[in-house]
Amino acid sequence: MSSNAITIQGLEVEEKPWVDSLHQWVTTVDHKRLGVLYILYALVFLLLGGIEALIIRIQLMHSHNNFVSPQLFNRMFTMHGTTMIFFVAMPILFGFANYLVPLMIGARDMAFPRLNAFSFWLSALGGFLLYFSLVGANGLYGAGNAPDVGWWAYAPLTARAFSPGHSTDYWTLALLVSGFGSIGTAINIIATILCLRCPGMKLNRMPLLVWLNLVMAGMLLIAITPLSAAQIMLLIDRYFGGHFFDAQAGGSAVLWMHFFWIFGHPEVYVLIIPCFAFMSEIIPVFSRKPIFGYPVMVAATVCIAFVSLSVWAHHMFTVGMNSYANSFFTITTMAVGIPTGIKIFNWIGTMWGGRIQFKTPMLFSIGFLFQFLIAGLTGIMMAAAPFDWQLSLSYFVVAHFHYVIVGGILFALFAAFYYWYPKITGRMLSERLGKWHFWLFLIGFHLTFDVMHIPGLLGMPRRIYTYEPGRDWDTLNLIVSIGAFIQAIAILVFIWNLISSYFNGAKAGNDPWDAWTLEWSTSSPPPAYNFATVPVVASRRPLWDLKHPEDPDSLYD
Amino acid sequence: MFALSSVLLPPRAVAEHSHSPLTSVFSPESTPAKSIFDLSIFVLSITGIIFVVVFTLLVYSILKFRANSANADREPAQVYGSNQIEMAWTIIPILIVVVLFLATARVIHAIQDAPEPVGAVEVTTIGHQYWWEFRYPKLGIVAANELHVPVSDPSRPTPTFLQLLSADTDHSFWIPELAGKTDLIPNHPNRMWMDPHRTGIFLGQCAQYCGAQHAKMLLRVSVDSPQDFEAWVRGQQQLAVQDPSAMTGRQVFEHTACINCHTVSGTPADGRFGPDLTHLMSRTTIAAGAAENTPENLRLWIQNPDKIKPGSLMPAMKLGDADLDAVVKYMETLR
């Protein structure tokens, strides 16, 4: 553990004109800077997607509202979904993976730094293309600007007959380009983890965060490919007279659904597995205990990865598959709940008998556990295909997947922000603002997404710009909208915390949480090459070994 | 806890006013909806128990194992795991999944593979942007937006079987009280059925995003007594009424683009792009449920459909006031 003694400060850089500094950021191939770029880029899109969500919620506050036109509303939910999945959740998770994976395995950078930069700029171009549609997509008469086909873009709504102009093309190109970026990132993460681990870091000594990102990257390679293929097929249909999805000419609209969801469902796990990774690092540190059942956690993750590749058509229970197919996708979908449940039990097992410290990262982690439990259980309800015939395409399913994405993924991300921000910036985030952020967001979240289940059960379909009065949907929708605004306020508190703590936050030091993984052994922020000498590890918790020479983990390894 | 109570709320709300038309999935009035309801109660009970158990464990560990001034300065016992416990919380969920799957598979089979009895009413349902076409091939009827089906006496069932087609984009047929939803997809015929157990009006709407006016593609099912249904069928089988007092309006109608899209049986109007108007006045709503079927709404609709349903595919016909009044008058004779 020679590395821990090293406390090289970040290179002393003399003040440079901002142009030079900007140039350095734009041309950087450093994994930490690219990680930060991913995260900042995603935060910008988080604000855009959030504004779109608020427009949706204002329109739905009461029946027959005329805040926006139906056409604009349809663009808003399409842009909101596309933005949040492809240009918020994915880049922000790639950002954390980029930043943390090399640090946690004792490496000096990713395996392919230039590919890393290329991947980031491809993703950035994708987001730019999507939003450029607002000015660039007006084409033929009657064409709209932003895409309005929904984030699954079901055929044949994307055919030129129903979607003239170029809005759908911008959507297609945005996903195609950022998809190539994702493939580059996945290759890079896999190569880094397999090839650049420091001496002594055997696979079974890797932090769970690294393991889970390895699995995530593997899934990404499999899942992005059909999506990219489908986008190319759609372009051929739209511009070269292809008939893949053109039902009038013998093509198949259902074929698009299969292509999209065989990407779309693994994608959910691509997003949630890195969040499991955050939980598996944060919960042990604040419970002061090692993760409960490390080998089982790894096995459960690999199991989720395999099973989740065979569940995609549970998004298609209503499209008229035969009873055998429906039964098959029911059992696989329910089965994926087993390894997921094991994970929740292991996190509780980690807390059990610990000394839990309720710092902001832990608060968000507990919020994650609670909400992910409910999201999993509503998922089991919809896995029962007949029940799904009622719930699918309704606000119940909207509430369910927001429970996963906001209640699960976003809460885990906030935990990660509060936990690793000190490492990234050298300053602590304010605990006081953090608690405001947590409680406001928690209240807003539950007002919005608990209540949102009910209109779905009362027959309210998703993606409608307005609804009829007299169906008991009005009050519920008003509460949902109020909750959305409380969440928006919480996000502003968070952004303010990020900014003000950067300048005024308490100095973090190397290891503010008394943690156990390698990233805390170097300075905050880490120097350009992370570790002056490559560390050597003898167990899963190298810093525990160092701090407790009388009872190191390496004894039991 | 809030989420759990939210799930339990709707049945109570429904019990209070079970006879006004509602769209709750928890007030089934037909066999497929009832089978789904029974399954949903079973699934809700099991997931509810899981929730209570795990939630209790979570809250207990948060309360019991919090750091305090007495223990904050020393690390707790470092426990790495336990194979016995892991086995337990692997096997129990597997058993639960097996039970849930068997219960679900039974209902899938019962609903999807139900044979069509001889006396069943057959309706070919075609989704259009943004309205519904109902064709009864055995009865020679074409209707729109308001589906009429006979009530089905469980001792002598007369279920209705829908063949689901689409003329353009994807749609989904959903009447929560009568059955789960099934999509209408071009070039991919689907099937669903229902056997309503009481007469009355049942509401629903298109559930699959289909374009600009997805929201106002509403559905209305009238479940009629056998006598009422027979009377309705006889009425619909007639050719259009030829009322001499509405001759002017009819001429305007037949000399504008109206007839390219609409059918009035027994006249030159034979378009199929829009709803069949032969028995327009037998419907309570127009524009796929977006407005009441009143002379004022009809006039507004013909004058400028965007006022009622922006983005609908019916063009504004730009008729003068006299022609407009005449056409509305003609429409009012199409009983």
mmCIF file of N, CA and C in Angstrom, chain A residues 74 77 148 152 154-157 162 247-248 251 254 288 290 293 296 318-321 323 326-327 331 342 345-346 352-356 358 366 370 374 377 381 386-387 389-390 392-393 450 457-459 461-465 471 541 544 553, chain B residues 2 23-25 36 40 44 47 51 55 60-62 65-67 71 74-76 78-80 86 89-90 94 97 101 104 108 112-113 167-170 174 176 181-183 186-188 190 203 205 207-210 212-216:
data_model
loop_
_atom_site.group_PDB
_atom_site.id
_atom_site.type_symbol
_atom_site.label_atom_id
_atom_site.label_comp_id
_atom_site.label_asym_id
_atom_site.label_seq_id
_atom_site.Cartn_x
_atom_site.Cartn_y
_atom_site.Cartn_z
ATOM 1 N N ASN A 74 -47.216 16.895 -27.805
ATOM 2 C CA ASN A 74 -46.633 15.646 -28.292
ATOM 3 C C ASN A 74 -45.124 15.782 -28.484
ATOM 4 N N PHE A 77 -43.478 15.566 -24.826
ATOM 5 C CA PHE A 77 -43.235 14.271 -24.186
ATOM 6 C C PHE A 77 -42.222 13.442 -24.962
ATOM 7 N N ASP A 148 -42.042 14.341 -32.736
ATOM 8 C CA ASP A 148 -43.302 14.195 -32.006
ATOM 9 C C ASP A 148 -43.834 12.766 -32.132
ATOM 10 N N TRP A 152 -40.392 5.963 -28.212
ATOM 11 C CA TRP A 152 -40.173 4.654 -28.849
ATOM 12 C C TRP A 152 -40.350 4.762 -30.342
ATOM 13 N N TYR A 154 -42.806 4.445 -32.503
ATOM 14 C CA TYR A 154 -43.394 3.254 -33.127
ATOM 15 C C TYR A 154 -43.703 3.484 -34.604
ATOM 16 N N ALA A 155 -43.377 2.490 -35.435
ATOM 17 C CA ALA A 155 -43.836 2.470 -36.812
ATOM 18 C C ALA A 155 -45.347 2.220 -36.761
ATOM 19 N N PRO A 156 -46.075 2.682 -37.740
ATOM 20 C CA PRO A 156 -45.664 3.480 -38.891
ATOM 21 C C PRO A 156 -45.781 4.990 -38.673
ATOM 22 N N LEU A 157 -45.862 5.426 -37.427
ATOM 23 C CA LEU A 157 -45.968 6.867 -37.198
ATOM 24 C C LEU A 157 -44.729 7.595 -37.710
ATOM 25 N N PHE A 162 -46.766 9.916 -42.286
ATOM 26 C CA PHE A 162 -47.294 10.441 -41.023
ATOM 27 C C PHE A 162 -46.343 11.430 -40.368
ATOM 28 N N ALA A 247 -46.137 -1.008 -43.228
ATOM 29 C CA ALA A 247 -47.145 -2.055 -43.231
ATOM 30 C C ALA A 247 -47.946 -2.073 -44.530
ATOM 31 N N GLN A 248 -48.142 -0.893 -45.146
ATOM 32 C CA GLN A 248 -48.938 -0.848 -46.378
ATOM 33 C C GLN A 248 -48.249 -1.613 -47.503
ATOM 34 N N GLY A 251 -44.406 -4.487 -44.997
ATOM 35 C CA GLY A 251 -43.472 -4.438 -43.871
ATOM 36 C C GLY A 251 -44.192 -4.689 -42.565
ATOM 37 N N VAL A 254 -44.662 -4.356 -36.129
ATOM 38 C CA VAL A 254 -44.280 -5.089 -34.922
ATOM 39 C C VAL A 254 -42.770 -5.344 -34.907
ATOM 40 N N ARG A 288 -20.604 1.444 7.952
ATOM 41 C CA ARG A 288 -19.330 1.036 8.548
ATOM 42 C C ARG A 288 -19.145 -0.471 8.511
ATOM 43 N N PRO A 290 -18.495 -4.019 5.607
ATOM 44 C CA PRO A 290 -18.302 -4.405 4.206
ATOM 45 C C PRO A 290 -19.634 -4.812 3.591
ATOM 46 N N GLY A 293 -22.347 -10.259 1.402
ATOM 47 C CA GLY A 293 -22.478 -11.221 0.305
ATOM 48 C C GLY A 293 -21.919 -10.738 -1.019
ATOM 49 N N VAL A 296 -22.295 -13.073 -4.037
ATOM 50 C CA VAL A 296 -23.697 -13.187 -4.455
ATOM 51 C C VAL A 296 -24.122 -11.927 -5.201
ATOM 52 N N THR A 318 -49.635 -6.018 -25.157
ATOM 53 C CA THR A 318 -50.907 -5.622 -25.769
ATOM 54 C C THR A 318 -50.888 -5.704 -27.296
ATOM 55 N N VAL A 319 -49.754 -6.096 -27.895
ATOM 56 C CA VAL A 319 -49.713 -6.041 -29.362
ATOM 57 C C VAL A 319 -50.236 -7.310 -30.013
ATOM 58 N N GLY A 320 -50.708 -8.254 -29.190
ATOM 59 C CA GLY A 320 -51.324 -9.430 -29.770
ATOM 60 C C GLY A 320 -50.356 -10.557 -30.052
ATOM 61 N N MET A 321 -49.466 -10.843 -29.102
ATOM 62 C CA MET A 321 -48.663 -12.067 -29.209
ATOM 63 C C MET A 321 -49.530 -13.234 -28.753
ATOM 64 N N SER A 323 -50.601 -16.807 -26.683
ATOM 65 C CA SER A 323 -50.595 -17.010 -25.232
ATOM 66 C C SER A 323 -49.278 -17.633 -24.760
ATOM 67 N N ASN A 326 -46.782 -14.727 -24.505
ATOM 68 C CA ASN A 326 -47.113 -13.914 -23.340
ATOM 69 C C ASN A 326 -46.695 -14.615 -22.054
ATOM 70 N N SER A 327 -46.908 -15.938 -21.990
ATOM 71 C CA SER A 327 -46.522 -16.676 -20.784
ATOM 72 C C SER A 327 -45.000 -16.672 -20.623
ATOM 73 N N ILE A 331 -42.887 -15.172 -17.330
ATOM 74 C CA ILE A 331 -41.996 -15.887 -16.406
ATOM 75 C C ILE A 331 -40.609 -15.252 -16.393
ATOM 76 N N ILE A 342 -32.586 -10.150 -4.328
ATOM 77 C CA ILE A 342 -31.399 -10.553 -3.569
ATOM 78 C C ILE A 342 -30.529 -9.334 -3.280
ATOM 79 N N PHE A 345 -32.017 -7.325 -0.457
ATOM 80 C CA PHE A 345 -31.770 -8.013 0.819
ATOM 81 C C PHE A 345 -30.321 -7.823 1.253
ATOM 82 N N ASN A 346 -29.382 -7.893 0.315
ATOM 83 C CA ASN A 346 -27.971 -7.763 0.687
ATOM 84 C C ASN A 346 -27.636 -6.360 1.170
ATOM 85 N N TRP A 352 -27.587 -3.998 8.433
ATOM 86 C CA TRP A 352 -27.935 -4.737 9.637
ATOM 87 C C TRP A 352 -26.692 -4.891 10.532
ATOM 88 N N GLY A 353 -26.795 -4.436 11.770
ATOM 89 C CA GLY A 353 -25.660 -4.575 12.677
ATOM 90 C C GLY A 353 -24.582 -3.529 12.464
ATOM 91 N N GLY A 354 -24.847 -2.534 11.580
ATOM 92 C CA GLY A 354 -23.848 -1.499 11.344
ATOM 93 C C GLY A 354 -24.009 -0.323 12.300
ATOM 94 N N ARG A 355 -23.276 0.766 11.982
ATOM 95 C CA ARG A 355 -23.438 2.025 12.727
ATOM 96 C C ARG A 355 -23.780 3.072 11.679
ATOM 97 N N ILE A 356 -25.054 3.174 11.361
ATOM 98 C CA ILE A 356 -25.441 3.931 10.176
ATOM 99 C C ILE A 356 -25.314 5.422 10.426
ATOM 100 N N PHE A 358 -26.204 9.090 8.992
ATOM 101 C CA PHE A 358 -27.180 9.641 8.052
ATOM 102 C C PHE A 358 -26.677 10.917 7.396
ATOM 103 N N ILE A 366 -30.997 5.514 1.157
ATOM 104 C CA ILE A 366 -32.155 4.898 1.794
ATOM 105 C C ILE A 366 -33.419 5.194 0.992
ATOM 106 N N PHE A 370 -36.001 2.276 -0.611
ATOM 107 C CA PHE A 370 -37.442 2.285 -0.388
ATOM 108 C C PHE A 370 -38.189 2.366 -1.714
ATOM 109 N N ILE A 374 -40.615 -0.456 -4.126
ATOM 110 C CA ILE A 374 -41.965 -0.262 -4.659
ATOM 111 C C ILE A 374 -41.961 -0.393 -6.176
ATOM 112 N N LEU A 377 -41.994 -3.920 -7.107
ATOM 113 C CA LEU A 377 -43.260 -4.609 -6.875
ATOM 114 C C LEU A 377 -44.316 -4.211 -7.907
ATOM 115 N N MET A 381 -46.327 -6.574 -10.762
ATOM 116 C CA MET A 381 -47.751 -6.508 -11.139
ATOM 117 C C MET A 381 -47.894 -6.493 -12.655
ATOM 118 N N PRO A 386 -51.975 -10.461 -18.050
ATOM 119 C CA PRO A 386 -53.355 -9.957 -18.099
ATOM 120 C C PRO A 386 -53.531 -8.649 -17.330
ATOM 121 N N PHE A 387 -52.882 -8.545 -16.167
ATOM 122 C CA PHE A 387 -52.966 -7.291 -15.414
ATOM 123 C C PHE A 387 -52.356 -6.172 -16.253
ATOM 124 N N TRP A 389 -52.489 -5.937 -19.408
ATOM 125 C CA TRP A 389 -53.431 -5.492 -20.461
ATOM 126 C C TRP A 389 -54.250 -4.314 -19.952
ATOM 127 N N GLN A 390 -54.469 -4.242 -18.658
ATOM 128 C CA GLN A 390 -55.135 -3.070 -18.096
ATOM 129 C C GLN A 390 -54.151 -1.930 -17.840
ATOM 130 N N SER A 392 -50.822 -1.402 -18.858
ATOM 131 C CA SER A 392 -49.913 -0.934 -19.892
ATOM 132 C C SER A 392 -50.510 0.278 -20.612
ATOM 133 N N LEU A 393 -49.647 1.181 -21.067
ATOM 134 C CA LEU A 393 -50.054 2.361 -21.824
ATOM 135 C C LEU A 393 -50.917 3.311 -21.014
ATOM 136 N N ASP A 450 -46.399 8.798 -6.479
ATOM 137 C CA ASP A 450 -47.338 7.905 -5.795
ATOM 138 C C ASP A 450 -48.738 8.134 -6.351
ATOM 139 N N LEU A 457 -54.990 3.567 -12.925
ATOM 140 C CA LEU A 457 -55.961 2.545 -12.514
ATOM 141 C C LEU A 457 -57.378 2.986 -12.848
ATOM 142 N N LEU A 458 -57.579 4.292 -12.955
ATOM 143 C CA LEU A 458 -58.906 4.815 -13.294
ATOM 144 C C LEU A 458 -59.052 5.021 -14.803
ATOM 145 N N GLY A 459 -58.155 4.427 -15.586
ATOM 146 C CA GLY A 459 -58.363 4.402 -17.032
ATOM 147 C C GLY A 459 -57.754 5.549 -17.815
ATOM 148 N N PRO A 461 -55.128 7.002 -20.134
ATOM 149 C CA PRO A 461 -53.986 6.567 -20.941
ATOM 150 C C PRO A 461 -52.871 7.602 -20.895
ATOM 151 N N ARG A 462 -51.658 7.168 -21.207
ATOM 152 C CA ARG A 462 -50.537 8.084 -21.273
ATOM 153 C C ARG A 462 -50.565 8.837 -22.602
ATOM 154 N N ARG A 463 -49.743 9.880 -22.693
ATOM 155 C CA ARG A 463 -49.530 10.604 -23.939
ATOM 156 C C ARG A 463 -50.778 11.287 -24.474
ATOM 157 N N ILE A 464 -51.724 11.640 -23.592
ATOM 158 C CA ILE A 464 -52.856 12.427 -24.046
ATOM 159 C C ILE A 464 -52.636 13.859 -23.587
ATOM 160 N N TYR A 465 -52.875 14.818 -24.500
ATOM 161 C CA TYR A 465 -52.581 16.209 -24.162
ATOM 162 C C TYR A 465 -53.679 16.813 -23.313
ATOM 163 N N ARG A 471 -64.154 12.295 -14.830
ATOM 164 C CA ARG A 471 -63.666 10.921 -14.687
ATOM 165 C C ARG A 471 -62.819 10.769 -13.431
ATOM 166 N N ARG A 541 -10.790 -4.243 0.283
ATOM 167 C CA ARG A 541 -10.849 -2.918 0.904
ATOM 168 C C ARG A 541 -9.426 -2.483 1.286
ATOM 169 N N TRP A 544 -9.050 -0.120 4.208
ATOM 170 C CA TRP A 544 -9.365 -0.737 5.506
ATOM 171 C C TRP A 544 -8.126 -1.439 6.044
ATOM 172 N N ASP A 553 -8.599 -7.009 6.059
ATOM 173 C CA ASP A 553 -9.410 -7.919 5.247
ATOM 174 C C ASP A 553 -8.553 -8.980 4.587
ATOM 175 N N PHE B 2 -47.972 5.072 1.561
ATOM 176 C CA PHE B 2 -48.833 5.879 0.718
ATOM 177 C C PHE B 2 -49.140 5.148 -0.585
ATOM 178 N N THR B 23 -64.243 4.418 -15.567
ATOM 179 C CA THR B 23 -63.252 3.711 -16.366
ATOM 180 C C THR B 23 -62.222 3.065 -15.464
ATOM 181 N N SER B 24 -62.644 2.593 -14.285
ATOM 182 C CA SER B 24 -61.691 1.988 -13.367
ATOM 183 C C SER B 24 -61.429 0.536 -13.736
ATOM 184 N N VAL B 25 -60.174 0.126 -13.586
ATOM 185 C CA VAL B 25 -59.857 -1.280 -13.870
ATOM 186 C C VAL B 25 -60.347 -2.179 -12.739
ATOM 187 N N ILE B 36 -59.158 -10.695 -14.976
ATOM 188 C CA ILE B 36 -57.993 -9.857 -14.718
ATOM 189 C C ILE B 36 -58.074 -9.268 -13.321
ATOM 190 N N SER B 40 -55.490 -9.648 -10.397
ATOM 191 C CA SER B 40 -54.824 -8.458 -9.860
ATOM 192 C C SER B 40 -54.920 -8.431 -8.337
ATOM 193 N N LEU B 44 -51.724 -8.301 -6.095
ATOM 194 C CA LEU B 44 -51.603 -7.201 -5.138
ATOM 195 C C LEU B 44 -51.395 -7.730 -3.720
ATOM 196 N N THR B 47 -47.698 -9.042 -3.527
ATOM 197 C CA THR B 47 -46.729 -7.949 -3.522
ATOM 198 C C THR B 47 -46.908 -7.096 -2.266
ATOM 199 N N PHE B 51 -44.029 -6.254 0.337
ATOM 200 C CA PHE B 51 -43.739 -4.869 0.693
ATOM 201 C C PHE B 51 -43.661 -4.705 2.207
ATOM 202 N N PHE B 55 -40.223 -3.705 3.873
ATOM 203 C CA PHE B 55 -40.275 -2.349 4.426
ATOM 204 C C PHE B 55 -39.990 -2.383 5.935
ATOM 205 N N TYR B 60 -36.641 -1.137 10.372
ATOM 206 C CA TYR B 60 -36.033 -1.643 11.604
ATOM 207 C C TYR B 60 -34.523 -1.414 11.589
ATOM 208 N N SER B 61 -33.877 -1.740 10.465
ATOM 209 C CA SER B 61 -32.413 -1.612 10.451
ATOM 210 C C SER B 61 -31.993 -0.143 10.509
ATOM 211 N N ILE B 62 -32.820 0.751 9.921
ATOM 212 C CA ILE B 62 -32.487 2.173 10.005
ATOM 213 C C ILE B 62 -32.590 2.666 11.440
ATOM 214 N N PHE B 65 -29.977 0.439 13.998
ATOM 215 C CA PHE B 65 -28.526 0.440 13.818
ATOM 216 C C PHE B 65 -27.978 1.816 13.480
ATOM 217 N N ARG B 66 -28.635 2.879 13.976
ATOM 218 C CA ARG B 66 -28.110 4.209 13.705
ATOM 219 C C ARG B 66 -26.918 4.483 14.622
ATOM 220 N N ALA B 67 -25.986 5.258 14.082
ATOM 221 C CA ALA B 67 -24.832 5.619 14.897
ATOM 222 C C ALA B 67 -25.273 6.586 15.982
ATOM 223 N N ASN B 71 -21.571 4.741 20.278
ATOM 224 C CA ASN B 71 -20.851 3.757 19.467
ATOM 225 C C ASN B 71 -20.132 4.381 18.277
ATOM 226 N N ARG B 74 -16.233 3.566 17.374
ATOM 227 C CA ARG B 74 -15.636 2.278 17.040
ATOM 228 C C ARG B 74 -16.414 1.609 15.912
ATOM 229 N N GLU B 75 -15.697 0.806 15.138
ATOM 230 C CA GLU B 75 -16.321 0.155 13.997
ATOM 231 C C GLU B 75 -17.141 -1.037 14.484
ATOM 232 N N PRO B 76 -18.295 -1.321 13.841
ATOM 233 C CA PRO B 76 -19.081 -2.500 14.224
ATOM 234 C C PRO B 76 -18.389 -3.781 13.761
ATOM 235 N N GLN B 78 -17.326 -6.655 11.595
ATOM 236 C CA GLN B 78 -17.254 -6.715 10.133
ATOM 237 C C GLN B 78 -17.757 -8.076 9.659
ATOM 238 N N VAL B 79 -19.013 -8.096 9.197
ATOM 239 C CA VAL B 79 -19.621 -9.344 8.733
ATOM 240 C C VAL B 79 -19.622 -9.337 7.209
ATOM 241 N N TYR B 80 -19.143 -10.410 6.599
ATOM 242 C CA TYR B 80 -18.976 -10.417 5.145
ATOM 243 C C TYR B 80 -20.121 -11.092 4.405
ATOM 244 N N GLU B 86 -28.247 -16.204 2.385
ATOM 245 C CA GLU B 86 -28.368 -15.979 0.942
ATOM 246 C C GLU B 86 -29.254 -17.041 0.302
ATOM 247 N N TRP B 89 -32.935 -16.250 1.087
ATOM 248 C CA TRP B 89 -33.610 -15.194 0.329
ATOM 249 C C TRP B 89 -33.432 -15.327 -1.173
ATOM 250 N N THR B 90 -32.890 -16.469 -1.616
ATOM 251 C CA THR B 90 -32.964 -16.812 -3.033
ATOM 252 C C THR B 90 -34.131 -17.768 -3.282
ATOM 253 N N ILE B 94 -37.935 -17.481 -5.401
ATOM 254 C CA ILE B 94 -38.173 -18.397 -6.529
ATOM 255 C C ILE B 94 -39.546 -19.056 -6.383
ATOM 256 N N VAL B 97 -42.268 -16.637 -7.236
ATOM 257 C CA VAL B 97 -42.380 -16.410 -8.680
ATOM 258 C C VAL B 97 -43.100 -17.572 -9.352
ATOM 259 N N PHE B 101 -46.471 -17.077 -11.423
ATOM 260 C CA PHE B 101 -46.481 -17.414 -12.844
ATOM 261 C C PHE B 101 -47.630 -18.364 -13.169
ATOM 262 N N THR B 104 -50.854 -16.612 -13.248
ATOM 263 C CA THR B 104 -50.951 -15.708 -14.404
ATOM 264 C C THR B 104 -51.186 -16.485 -15.700
ATOM 265 N N ILE B 108 -53.990 -15.969 -18.637
ATOM 266 C CA ILE B 108 -53.619 -15.682 -20.042
ATOM 267 C C ILE B 108 -54.348 -16.652 -20.961
ATOM 268 N N GLN B 112 -57.092 -15.493 -23.645
ATOM 269 C CA GLN B 112 -56.642 -15.428 -25.035
ATOM 270 C C GLN B 112 -57.129 -16.583 -25.884
ATOM 271 N N ASP B 113 -57.229 -17.766 -25.259
ATOM 272 C CA ASP B 113 -57.545 -18.939 -26.054
ATOM 273 C C ASP B 113 -59.013 -19.330 -25.933
ATOM 274 N N ALA B 167 -56.129 1.322 -40.117
ATOM 275 C CA ALA B 167 -56.024 1.889 -41.463
ATOM 276 C C ALA B 167 -54.765 2.722 -41.611
ATOM 277 N N ASP B 168 -54.133 3.094 -40.493
ATOM 278 C CA ASP B 168 -52.960 3.973 -40.612
ATOM 279 C C ASP B 168 -51.898 3.631 -39.557
ATOM 280 N N THR B 169 -51.945 4.305 -38.398
ATOM 281 C CA THR B 169 -50.912 4.067 -37.388
ATOM 282 C C THR B 169 -51.417 3.083 -36.337
ATOM 283 N N ASP B 170 -50.637 2.884 -35.293
ATOM 284 C CA ASP B 170 -51.047 1.970 -34.223
ATOM 285 C C ASP B 170 -52.068 2.652 -33.305
ATOM 286 N N TRP B 174 -59.410 0.170 -25.644
ATOM 287 C CA TRP B 174 -59.407 -0.032 -24.187
ATOM 288 C C TRP B 174 -60.689 0.469 -23.547
ATOM 289 N N PRO B 176 -61.776 -0.137 -19.896
ATOM 290 C CA PRO B 176 -61.257 -0.814 -18.699
ATOM 291 C C PRO B 176 -62.257 -1.721 -17.995
ATOM 292 N N LYS B 181 -56.653 -3.964 -22.709
ATOM 293 C CA LYS B 181 -56.521 -3.340 -24.020
ATOM 294 C C LYS B 181 -55.797 -4.258 -25.007
ATOM 295 N N THR B 182 -56.124 -4.089 -26.277
ATOM 296 C CA THR B 182 -55.403 -4.775 -27.345
ATOM 297 C C THR B 182 -55.143 -3.761 -28.452
ATOM 298 N N ASP B 183 -53.943 -3.828 -29.027
ATOM 299 C CA ASP B 183 -53.551 -2.834 -30.023
ATOM 300 C C ASP B 183 -54.166 -3.139 -31.392
ATOM 301 N N PRO B 186 -51.478 -1.875 -38.153
ATOM 302 C CA PRO B 186 -51.675 -2.154 -39.578
ATOM 303 C C PRO B 186 -50.975 -3.445 -39.992
ATOM 304 N N ASN B 187 -51.667 -4.213 -40.816
ATOM 305 C CA ASN B 187 -51.099 -5.457 -41.338
ATOM 306 C C ASN B 187 -50.786 -6.460 -40.230
ATOM 307 N N HIS B 188 -51.519 -6.404 -39.140
ATOM 308 C CA HIS B 188 -51.274 -7.320 -38.020
ATOM 309 C C HIS B 188 -52.606 -7.496 -37.276
ATOM 310 N N ASN B 190 -55.547 -8.365 -34.940
ATOM 311 C CA ASN B 190 -55.640 -8.878 -33.575
ATOM 312 C C ASN B 190 -57.083 -9.236 -33.262
ATOM 313 N N LEU B 203 -67.183 3.617 -21.022
ATOM 314 C CA LEU B 203 -66.288 4.550 -21.701
ATOM 315 C C LEU B 203 -64.862 4.007 -21.766
ATOM 316 N N GLN B 205 -60.910 4.854 -24.276
ATOM 317 C CA GLN B 205 -60.339 5.645 -25.358
ATOM 318 C C GLN B 205 -59.110 4.953 -25.909
ATOM 319 N N ALA B 207 -55.544 3.945 -26.489
ATOM 320 C CA ALA B 207 -54.483 3.934 -25.482
ATOM 321 C C ALA B 207 -53.095 3.938 -26.097
ATOM 322 N N GLN B 208 -52.989 3.739 -27.408
ATOM 323 C CA GLN B 208 -51.664 3.729 -28.034
ATOM 324 C C GLN B 208 -51.489 5.019 -28.817
ATOM 325 N N TYR B 209 -50.418 5.740 -28.510
ATOM 326 C CA TYR B 209 -50.193 7.038 -29.157
ATOM 327 C C TYR B 209 -50.254 6.909 -30.676
ATOM 328 N N CYS B 210 -51.152 7.691 -31.299
ATOM 329 C CA CYS B 210 -51.409 7.490 -32.723
ATOM 330 C C CYS B 210 -51.263 8.767 -33.528
ATOM 331 N N ALA B 212 -51.429 13.399 -33.580
ATOM 332 C CA ALA B 212 -51.761 14.668 -32.937
ATOM 333 C C ALA B 212 -52.983 14.582 -32.018
ATOM 334 N N GLN B 213 -54.038 13.916 -32.449
ATOM 335 C CA GLN B 213 -55.267 13.917 -31.653
ATOM 336 C C GLN B 213 -55.533 12.591 -30.954
ATOM 337 N N HIS B 214 -54.468 11.914 -30.564
ATOM 338 C CA HIS B 214 -54.597 10.685 -29.789
ATOM 339 C C HIS B 214 -55.529 10.893 -28.591
ATOM 340 N N ALA B 215 -55.471 12.080 -27.983
ATOM 341 C CA ALA B 215 -56.233 12.317 -26.749
ATOM 342 C C ALA B 215 -57.735 12.319 -26.985
ATOM 343 N N LYS B 216 -58.164 12.752 -28.172
ATOM 344 C CA LYS B 216 -59.610 12.836 -28.401
ATOM 345 C C LYS B 216 -60.071 11.740 -29.348
#
